Amino acid sequence: MTQSGLLDVLPLSPLQEGLLFHAVQDVDAMHDVHDVRNGGGGDGYTVQIVLRLDGRLRPAALRAAAETLLDRHQNLRAAFLHEGMDQPVQIIPREIELPWKEIDLTETAGAEAGAGTDAERRAAYERVLDEERNHPFDPTDPPLLRFTLIRIGADRHLLALTNHHILLDGWSYPVLLQEMFELYAREGDDGHLPPVTPYRDYLAWLAARDREAAEEGWRQALAGLREPTLLAPAATPARPARRDRVALELPGDLTARLEGWARDHGLTLGTVIQGAWAIMLHRLTGRDDVVFGITTAGRPPELPGVESMVGLFINTVPVRITLDQDETLATLLARVQEEHVRLLDRQYTGLTEVCQLAGHPRLFDSLVVVENYPLDPDAVCPPDTGLRVTDINGHDGTHYPLSLVVFPGETLRLRLDYHTGVFDRATVESVLRRLSALLEAVVVGAGRSVGGVELVSAAERGELLAWGSGAVETVAPETVPEALGGGGAVAVVDGEVALSYGELGARSDRLARFLVGCGVGPERLVAVAMSRSVDVVVVLLAVLKAGGAYVPVDPDFPAGRVRFMVEDAGPVLVVASGDVVGRLPSLGVPVVVLDDPETVREVAGCPEGEVTDADRMAPLRPSHPAYVMYTSGSTGTPKGVVITQHALVALARDQAFGASAHDTVLVHSPLAFDASTYELWVPLLRGGKLVLMPDGPLDTASMAKVIAEHGITGVFATTALFNSLADESPDFFAHVEEVWTGGEAASPAAVRRVTDTCPGTSVVNAYGPTETTMIATYHRVVRGGSSAEAVPIGRGTDSTRAYVVDGGLGLVP
C-alpha cells in the first residue's frame, strides 16, 4: 500500500491487541487445508451474522449500500500490522474493494449449483455459510469482512456478513445493519444520514485514561491470587479448535421471578449470572478463589456519539470472586455487584497487562458474556425498503475452551460454547443443567448458604451413593491376638535371626504378662521407642496381647516433638531398647529398657501360655485401640490418630492383599510412619513372613540384596522412593510380585518405567490418610495402561465407602 493510498494510522484498543495476537498465532494453522475441511480452519474469532430477507430484493442496491458503509466507517477498512513495530497499528486505506459474492441456489440455477427440495437447498446454503466462516482472514490484508448474498427462493434471500471480531462488537451490528438498509432504500446514497462519529475518537479517549490508577486497581483486586482458574489447563489457547454449543431456556415464570428478585435486591442480571458461574467454577475445580473472564460494553457514556459508533469497544477482563461456604447466596451476589462497580474504572485495561500485574500468564479459561445488545429483526429493516427481515442468526468466536453466553428476554436463554477436543457434550450439558439449578436456587432460597446449594439431582445422587458404597464390610470384628495364626512357619527374619510363629507367640505372651503387671491394659497406651529388630515385633504384639495400644516414637525425632507426643498421648509406660534410651529426652513416664538384664530376668519369670481376658486388667474387645500414630504435623501440630484392633485386622484381611504377593514382605519403613502398618501386620495376620532391613539409613544396594536373598514378594515404597528407584534403577523391583506406592500423587512416567522394565511386577497406587488405617483406596496398574496423565487412586478397600465431596461436603457430580 503506497503512502498516497493511506488515509490514517491508528492505535489498537486493548481487546484488538489481544485478538491480533491470536490471529497472528493462528494464521499458519488457518491455511491448513485439512483443518478447514474438518471445521477447524477458521480463525477462532471469525464472526458471522446471517439475515433471512423476504421480499423483492435489488442486489445492486444492497451492494451499493454495503460499499457506502465501508466509505462512511473508515475503521471497517483497517489492516493490522505488527511486524517490526514496538506497538501494533491499524492502517486505514483511502479506497478498498468491497468483498461481495452472490450465489443463486434456486432450481433455475442449474443442477450443479442448486437443489430441488428445501432440505437440499438448506444443506447447500449451510455449506456456503460454513465455507465463509472457515475461510481465514489475514489481519494484514483488508478488509476483514465479507458480504455474501444467497438466493434461496423467489423473493427469499440470505445475507451473510462475515468478519473478524477485531473490527466489530455486538453493539455495532444493529447500528451497521440499520444504516445499511437505510442506504439500500436510497441506492447507497448517504446524503440524508448524519456524519459518522469516527472510531478514532474512542481510541483517543482511551489514550487519555489514567493508566496508573487502573493498574493500581487491578493490583489490589488480584493481590494474593495463588493460581489461575483453568478448567482445561492442558488446552492450547492459541490454536483454533472445533467448537460446538449446547443451549437451555429457562421457563418464562422462572425468568420473571429471577429478574424480579434481582431487581428487588438492587442487582443486575449480569451480577446474578456471574455469582452463579463463580459457584459453578468452585464446584468444578474445588477452589474457593476463582477467576473467570467477562466482556464489558466499553462504550463510555461521556463520549459524544458513542451510541452510534461502529467498531470494537468491548474488552475482556477478569472477575475474581472468593467464596465462603457459610455465606448466603444473597450476600455473595451483593459482593459480586460491589466488585463490578469497582471494575468500571479499570475495565479498559488490556488483559495481557492485567495478567502481568497479577503475575500469571493466564488467569482463566472460561468466559461469561451477557448479550444485551438489541438485534431486533423488525427494527433492522425500515418498511420503505419493501423487505422484511424474518430471522437473524449468528456465529461468534472465542479461543476459550468454555464460554457461557446469556441471552436475556421473556425466557432467559443460556448457551455454553465449548471446544470439542477438551469437553464432551454430555459434560457440558451437565454443567448447563446445574447452572440452571443454581439460578433457580437464587429464586427459591437466596438465604441458604453457598455450600448448601444442591446441584446433584435425585437420580444422580442415588447413582453416586451406589458407586461409593460398592465395598462392604466382610471381616467379622476380631482382635489382633484372635486373628494371629501359629505353628512352625517362619514369622520374622532379621539377618541371621528367625522366629517361627510359635516362638513369636511364646515370647510375646511372656512379655504381655509382664506389661499387664506394669499397668498395661485395654485403652491404655505404651510408647515404643526401639530400633528395627525382631524385638520390636515381639514388643508390639505383646502390647496388643496385654490389651493395650502402642504409640510408635522415633528416637531420631527432635526432643520437643517426642516430648509433645508422649505428653499428648499420656502412655502408662515407655518401652525402649538400650541403644536408643539415651537419646530420649526426660519424659516423666516410667521407662522399661527391654534388654536391661533386670527386665530380661523379670520377663523370663512370667508364665508361658496364651494370654486371655482372665490375665488382662479388663476384657479385650475389637473396638479397643491397637495403636496411636502421630501425623507429620503439616497443620502445625502433630495429631494422634487412634486405630482399633478390628480396623487393623480388617486391613490385613482386605481382598486388596489377597494375592501371594504379601507372603514375604520387606520391612524397611520407620515404625512411626504408617507404611509400617502394612509391612508388619498384613503378612503377620495372613500367616506370611516379615523380613527386616537392618536398622539405620537405607541404601538401594542393601535393599536389593535382601530382596534377592529372601525372595521378597511384597514391598511398599513411598512415592519419593519409588520415583527415585524408577529413575535410577527401574529393574529394582523385577523379582518382586507387587510393589505398593503412596504418600503423594503418583508419577505416570515412573510407573510406566517400572511396569515396562518389570513385566512380572504389579504396581499398586495407594491413597489414604492415617485415619483410614493407612489406605482407603488403591489402584492396580495394568501393564501398558499407565499412559494416562494421572494415575488413579482407584477403588475403596473392602470396608471403605468412597465419595468425592466439595468444600461444603456435598456430593460432586
Short mmCIF file of N, CA and C in Angstrom, two decimals, residues 177-257:
data_model
loop_
_atom_site.label_atom_id
_atom_site.label_comp_id
_atom_site.label_asym_id
_atom_site.label_seq_id
_atom_site.Cartn_x
_atom_site.Cartn_y
_atom_site.Cartn_z
N LEU A 177 -26.37 -2.55 10.56
CA LEU A 177 -27.42 -3.14 9.71
C LEU A 177 -28.55 -2.15 9.45
N GLN A 178 -28.95 -1.39 10.47
CA GLN A 178 -30.00 -0.39 10.23
C GLN A 178 -29.54 0.64 9.20
N GLU A 179 -28.28 1.06 9.32
CA GLU A 179 -27.75 2.03 8.38
C GLU A 179 -27.67 1.44 6.98
N MET A 180 -27.31 0.18 6.87
CA MET A 180 -27.20 -0.44 5.56
C MET A 180 -28.54 -0.47 4.84
N PHE A 181 -29.62 -0.78 5.56
CA PHE A 181 -30.92 -0.85 4.88
C PHE A 181 -31.49 0.53 4.60
N GLU A 182 -31.12 1.52 5.40
CA GLU A 182 -31.49 2.90 5.05
C GLU A 182 -30.77 3.31 3.77
N LEU A 183 -29.52 2.93 3.63
CA LEU A 183 -28.78 3.20 2.41
C LEU A 183 -29.34 2.41 1.23
N TYR A 184 -29.78 1.18 1.49
CA TYR A 184 -30.37 0.35 0.43
C TYR A 184 -31.60 1.02 -0.16
N ALA A 185 -32.42 1.62 0.71
CA ALA A 185 -33.64 2.27 0.24
C ALA A 185 -33.34 3.43 -0.70
N ARG A 186 -32.12 3.97 -0.63
CA ARG A 186 -31.72 5.12 -1.45
C ARG A 186 -30.56 4.77 -2.38
N GLU A 187 -30.45 3.50 -2.73
CA GLU A 187 -29.46 3.04 -3.70
C GLU A 187 -28.03 3.37 -3.26
N GLY A 188 -27.79 3.42 -1.94
CA GLY A 188 -26.45 3.66 -1.43
C GLY A 188 -26.13 5.11 -1.17
N ASP A 189 -27.08 6.02 -1.38
CA ASP A 189 -26.84 7.44 -1.15
C ASP A 189 -26.95 7.75 0.33
N ASP A 190 -25.91 8.36 0.94
CA ASP A 190 -25.92 8.65 2.37
C ASP A 190 -26.16 10.12 2.67
N GLY A 191 -26.67 10.87 1.69
CA GLY A 191 -26.88 12.30 1.89
C GLY A 191 -27.83 12.63 3.02
N HIS A 192 -28.74 11.74 3.33
CA HIS A 192 -29.73 12.01 4.38
C HIS A 192 -29.24 11.59 5.76
N LEU A 193 -28.11 10.91 5.84
CA LEU A 193 -27.62 10.39 7.12
C LEU A 193 -26.70 11.39 7.80
N PRO A 194 -26.71 11.44 9.12
CA PRO A 194 -25.81 12.35 9.84
C PRO A 194 -24.37 11.87 9.69
N PRO A 195 -23.40 12.78 9.87
CA PRO A 195 -22.00 12.37 9.76
C PRO A 195 -21.66 11.29 10.80
N VAL A 196 -20.72 10.44 10.44
CA VAL A 196 -20.29 9.37 11.34
C VAL A 196 -19.34 9.93 12.40
N THR A 197 -19.55 9.50 13.66
CA THR A 197 -18.56 9.79 14.70
C THR A 197 -17.47 8.75 14.56
N PRO A 198 -16.25 9.15 14.21
CA PRO A 198 -15.22 8.16 13.87
C PRO A 198 -14.74 7.37 15.08
N TYR A 199 -14.34 6.14 14.81
CA TYR A 199 -13.82 5.24 15.84
C TYR A 199 -12.56 5.80 16.48
N ARG A 200 -11.83 6.64 15.72
CA ARG A 200 -10.61 7.20 16.26
C ARG A 200 -10.89 8.08 17.48
N ASP A 201 -12.10 8.66 17.59
CA ASP A 201 -12.45 9.45 18.76
C ASP A 201 -12.43 8.59 20.03
N TYR A 202 -12.92 7.36 19.89
CA TYR A 202 -12.89 6.45 21.03
C TYR A 202 -11.46 6.07 21.39
N LEU A 203 -10.63 5.80 20.40
CA LEU A 203 -9.24 5.45 20.66
C LEU A 203 -8.51 6.61 21.33
N ALA A 204 -8.83 7.82 20.93
CA ALA A 204 -8.21 8.99 21.59
C ALA A 204 -8.69 9.10 23.03
N TRP A 205 -9.96 8.82 23.26
CA TRP A 205 -10.49 8.85 24.64
C TRP A 205 -9.77 7.81 25.49
N LEU A 206 -9.54 6.62 24.92
CA LEU A 206 -8.84 5.56 25.64
C LEU A 206 -7.43 6.01 26.04
N ALA A 207 -6.75 6.65 25.10
CA ALA A 207 -5.37 7.05 25.35
C ALA A 207 -5.26 8.06 26.48
N ALA A 208 -6.35 8.78 26.76
CA ALA A 208 -6.33 9.81 27.81
C ALA A 208 -6.68 9.26 29.19
N ARG A 209 -6.97 7.97 29.27
CA ARG A 209 -7.35 7.39 30.56
C ARG A 209 -6.17 7.38 31.53
N ASP A 210 -6.47 7.38 32.83
CA ASP A 210 -5.44 7.32 33.87
C ASP A 210 -4.98 5.87 34.00
N ARG A 211 -3.92 5.55 33.30
CA ARG A 211 -3.46 4.17 33.24
C ARG A 211 -2.92 3.70 34.59
N GLU A 212 -2.18 4.55 35.28
CA GLU A 212 -1.59 4.16 36.56
C GLU A 212 -2.65 3.83 37.60
N ALA A 213 -3.72 4.62 37.63
CA ALA A 213 -4.81 4.35 38.59
C ALA A 213 -5.48 3.01 38.28
N ALA A 214 -5.68 2.73 36.99
CA ALA A 214 -6.29 1.46 36.61
C ALA A 214 -5.39 0.28 37.01
N GLU A 215 -4.08 0.43 36.78
CA GLU A 215 -3.16 -0.64 37.14
C GLU A 215 -3.16 -0.90 38.64
N GLU A 216 -3.19 0.17 39.42
CA GLU A 216 -3.22 0.00 40.88
C GLU A 216 -4.51 -0.69 41.31
N GLY A 217 -5.61 -0.35 40.65
CA GLY A 217 -6.87 -1.02 40.95
C GLY A 217 -6.81 -2.52 40.70
N TRP A 218 -6.16 -2.90 39.59
CA TRP A 218 -6.02 -4.33 39.29
C TRP A 218 -5.08 -5.02 40.27
N ARG A 219 -4.02 -4.34 40.66
CA ARG A 219 -3.11 -4.94 41.64
C ARG A 219 -3.86 -5.27 42.92
N GLN A 220 -4.68 -4.36 43.38
CA GLN A 220 -5.45 -4.59 44.60
C GLN A 220 -6.47 -5.70 44.41
N ALA A 221 -7.12 -5.71 43.26
CA ALA A 221 -8.17 -6.71 43.02
C ALA A 221 -7.62 -8.12 42.94
N LEU A 222 -6.39 -8.27 42.46
CA LEU A 222 -5.82 -9.60 42.24
C LEU A 222 -4.72 -9.94 43.23
N ALA A 223 -4.55 -9.11 44.25
CA ALA A 223 -3.50 -9.36 45.25
C ALA A 223 -3.74 -10.69 45.95
N GLY A 224 -2.69 -11.49 46.07
CA GLY A 224 -2.79 -12.75 46.79
C GLY A 224 -3.35 -13.90 45.99
N LEU A 225 -3.65 -13.69 44.72
CA LEU A 225 -4.17 -14.79 43.89
C LEU A 225 -3.06 -15.80 43.65
N ARG A 226 -3.24 -17.01 44.15
CA ARG A 226 -2.17 -18.00 44.10
C ARG A 226 -2.07 -18.72 42.76
N GLU A 227 -3.20 -18.90 42.08
CA GLU A 227 -3.17 -19.66 40.84
C GLU A 227 -4.36 -19.28 39.98
N PRO A 228 -4.23 -19.47 38.66
CA PRO A 228 -5.36 -19.19 37.78
C PRO A 228 -6.44 -20.24 37.94
N THR A 229 -7.61 -19.96 37.40
CA THR A 229 -8.71 -20.93 37.40
C THR A 229 -8.85 -21.49 36.00
N LEU A 230 -8.32 -22.69 35.82
CA LEU A 230 -8.29 -23.31 34.50
C LEU A 230 -9.08 -24.61 34.53
N LEU A 231 -10.14 -24.66 33.75
CA LEU A 231 -10.91 -25.89 33.63
C LEU A 231 -10.20 -26.89 32.72
N ALA A 232 -9.39 -26.39 31.81
CA ALA A 232 -8.68 -27.25 30.87
C ALA A 232 -7.24 -26.77 30.78
N PRO A 233 -6.44 -27.01 31.82
CA PRO A 233 -5.07 -26.47 31.83
C PRO A 233 -4.19 -26.98 30.71
N ALA A 234 -4.52 -28.15 30.16
CA ALA A 234 -3.68 -28.71 29.09
C ALA A 234 -4.06 -28.19 27.71
N ALA A 235 -5.18 -27.47 27.61
CA ALA A 235 -5.62 -26.98 26.31
C ALA A 235 -4.68 -25.88 25.81
N THR A 236 -4.47 -25.84 24.50
CA THR A 236 -3.63 -24.81 23.89
C THR A 236 -4.51 -23.66 23.44
N PRO A 237 -4.44 -22.52 24.12
CA PRO A 237 -5.38 -21.43 23.81
C PRO A 237 -5.16 -20.78 22.46
N ALA A 238 -3.95 -20.90 21.91
CA ALA A 238 -3.66 -20.15 20.69
C ALA A 238 -4.20 -20.81 19.43
N ARG A 239 -4.45 -22.10 19.47
CA ARG A 239 -4.78 -22.80 18.23
C ARG A 239 -6.30 -22.92 18.06
N PRO A 240 -6.81 -22.65 16.84
CA PRO A 240 -8.24 -22.82 16.59
C PRO A 240 -8.66 -24.27 16.83
N ALA A 241 -9.89 -24.45 17.24
CA ALA A 241 -10.37 -25.80 17.53
C ALA A 241 -11.82 -25.93 17.11
N ARG A 242 -12.22 -27.16 16.84
CA ARG A 242 -13.62 -27.40 16.51
C ARG A 242 -14.47 -27.06 17.72
N ARG A 243 -15.56 -26.33 17.48
CA ARG A 243 -16.41 -25.88 18.58
C ARG A 243 -17.82 -26.41 18.39
N ASP A 244 -18.51 -26.55 19.50
CA ASP A 244 -19.91 -26.92 19.47
C ASP A 244 -20.59 -26.13 20.57
N ARG A 245 -21.90 -26.26 20.67
CA ARG A 245 -22.62 -25.50 21.68
C ARG A 245 -23.85 -26.27 22.14
N VAL A 246 -24.21 -26.03 23.38
CA VAL A 246 -25.47 -26.55 23.90
C VAL A 246 -26.23 -25.38 24.51
N ALA A 247 -27.53 -25.44 24.46
CA ALA A 247 -28.35 -24.32 24.94
C ALA A 247 -29.48 -24.83 25.82
N LEU A 248 -29.95 -23.97 26.67
CA LEU A 248 -31.05 -24.30 27.58
C LEU A 248 -31.84 -23.02 27.82
N GLU A 249 -33.15 -23.13 27.83
CA GLU A 249 -34.02 -21.98 28.02
C GLU A 249 -34.78 -22.12 29.34
N LEU A 250 -34.67 -21.11 30.19
CA LEU A 250 -35.40 -21.15 31.45
C LEU A 250 -36.88 -20.88 31.19
N PRO A 251 -37.77 -21.52 31.92
CA PRO A 251 -39.19 -21.23 31.75
C PRO A 251 -39.49 -19.75 32.00
N GLY A 252 -40.54 -19.28 31.36
CA GLY A 252 -40.89 -17.86 31.48
C GLY A 252 -41.15 -17.43 32.91
N ASP A 253 -41.85 -18.28 33.70
CA ASP A 253 -42.15 -17.88 35.08
C ASP A 253 -40.88 -17.80 35.91
N LEU A 254 -39.93 -18.73 35.69
CA LEU A 254 -38.68 -18.69 36.44
C LEU A 254 -37.85 -17.47 36.03
N THR A 255 -37.86 -17.15 34.73
CA THR A 255 -37.15 -15.96 34.27
C THR A 255 -37.69 -14.71 34.93
N ALA A 256 -39.03 -14.60 34.96
CA ALA A 256 -39.65 -13.42 35.56
C ALA A 256 -39.34 -13.32 37.05
N ARG A 257 -39.38 -14.45 37.75
CA ARG A 257 -39.10 -14.43 39.19
C ARG A 257 -37.64 -14.08 39.45
#
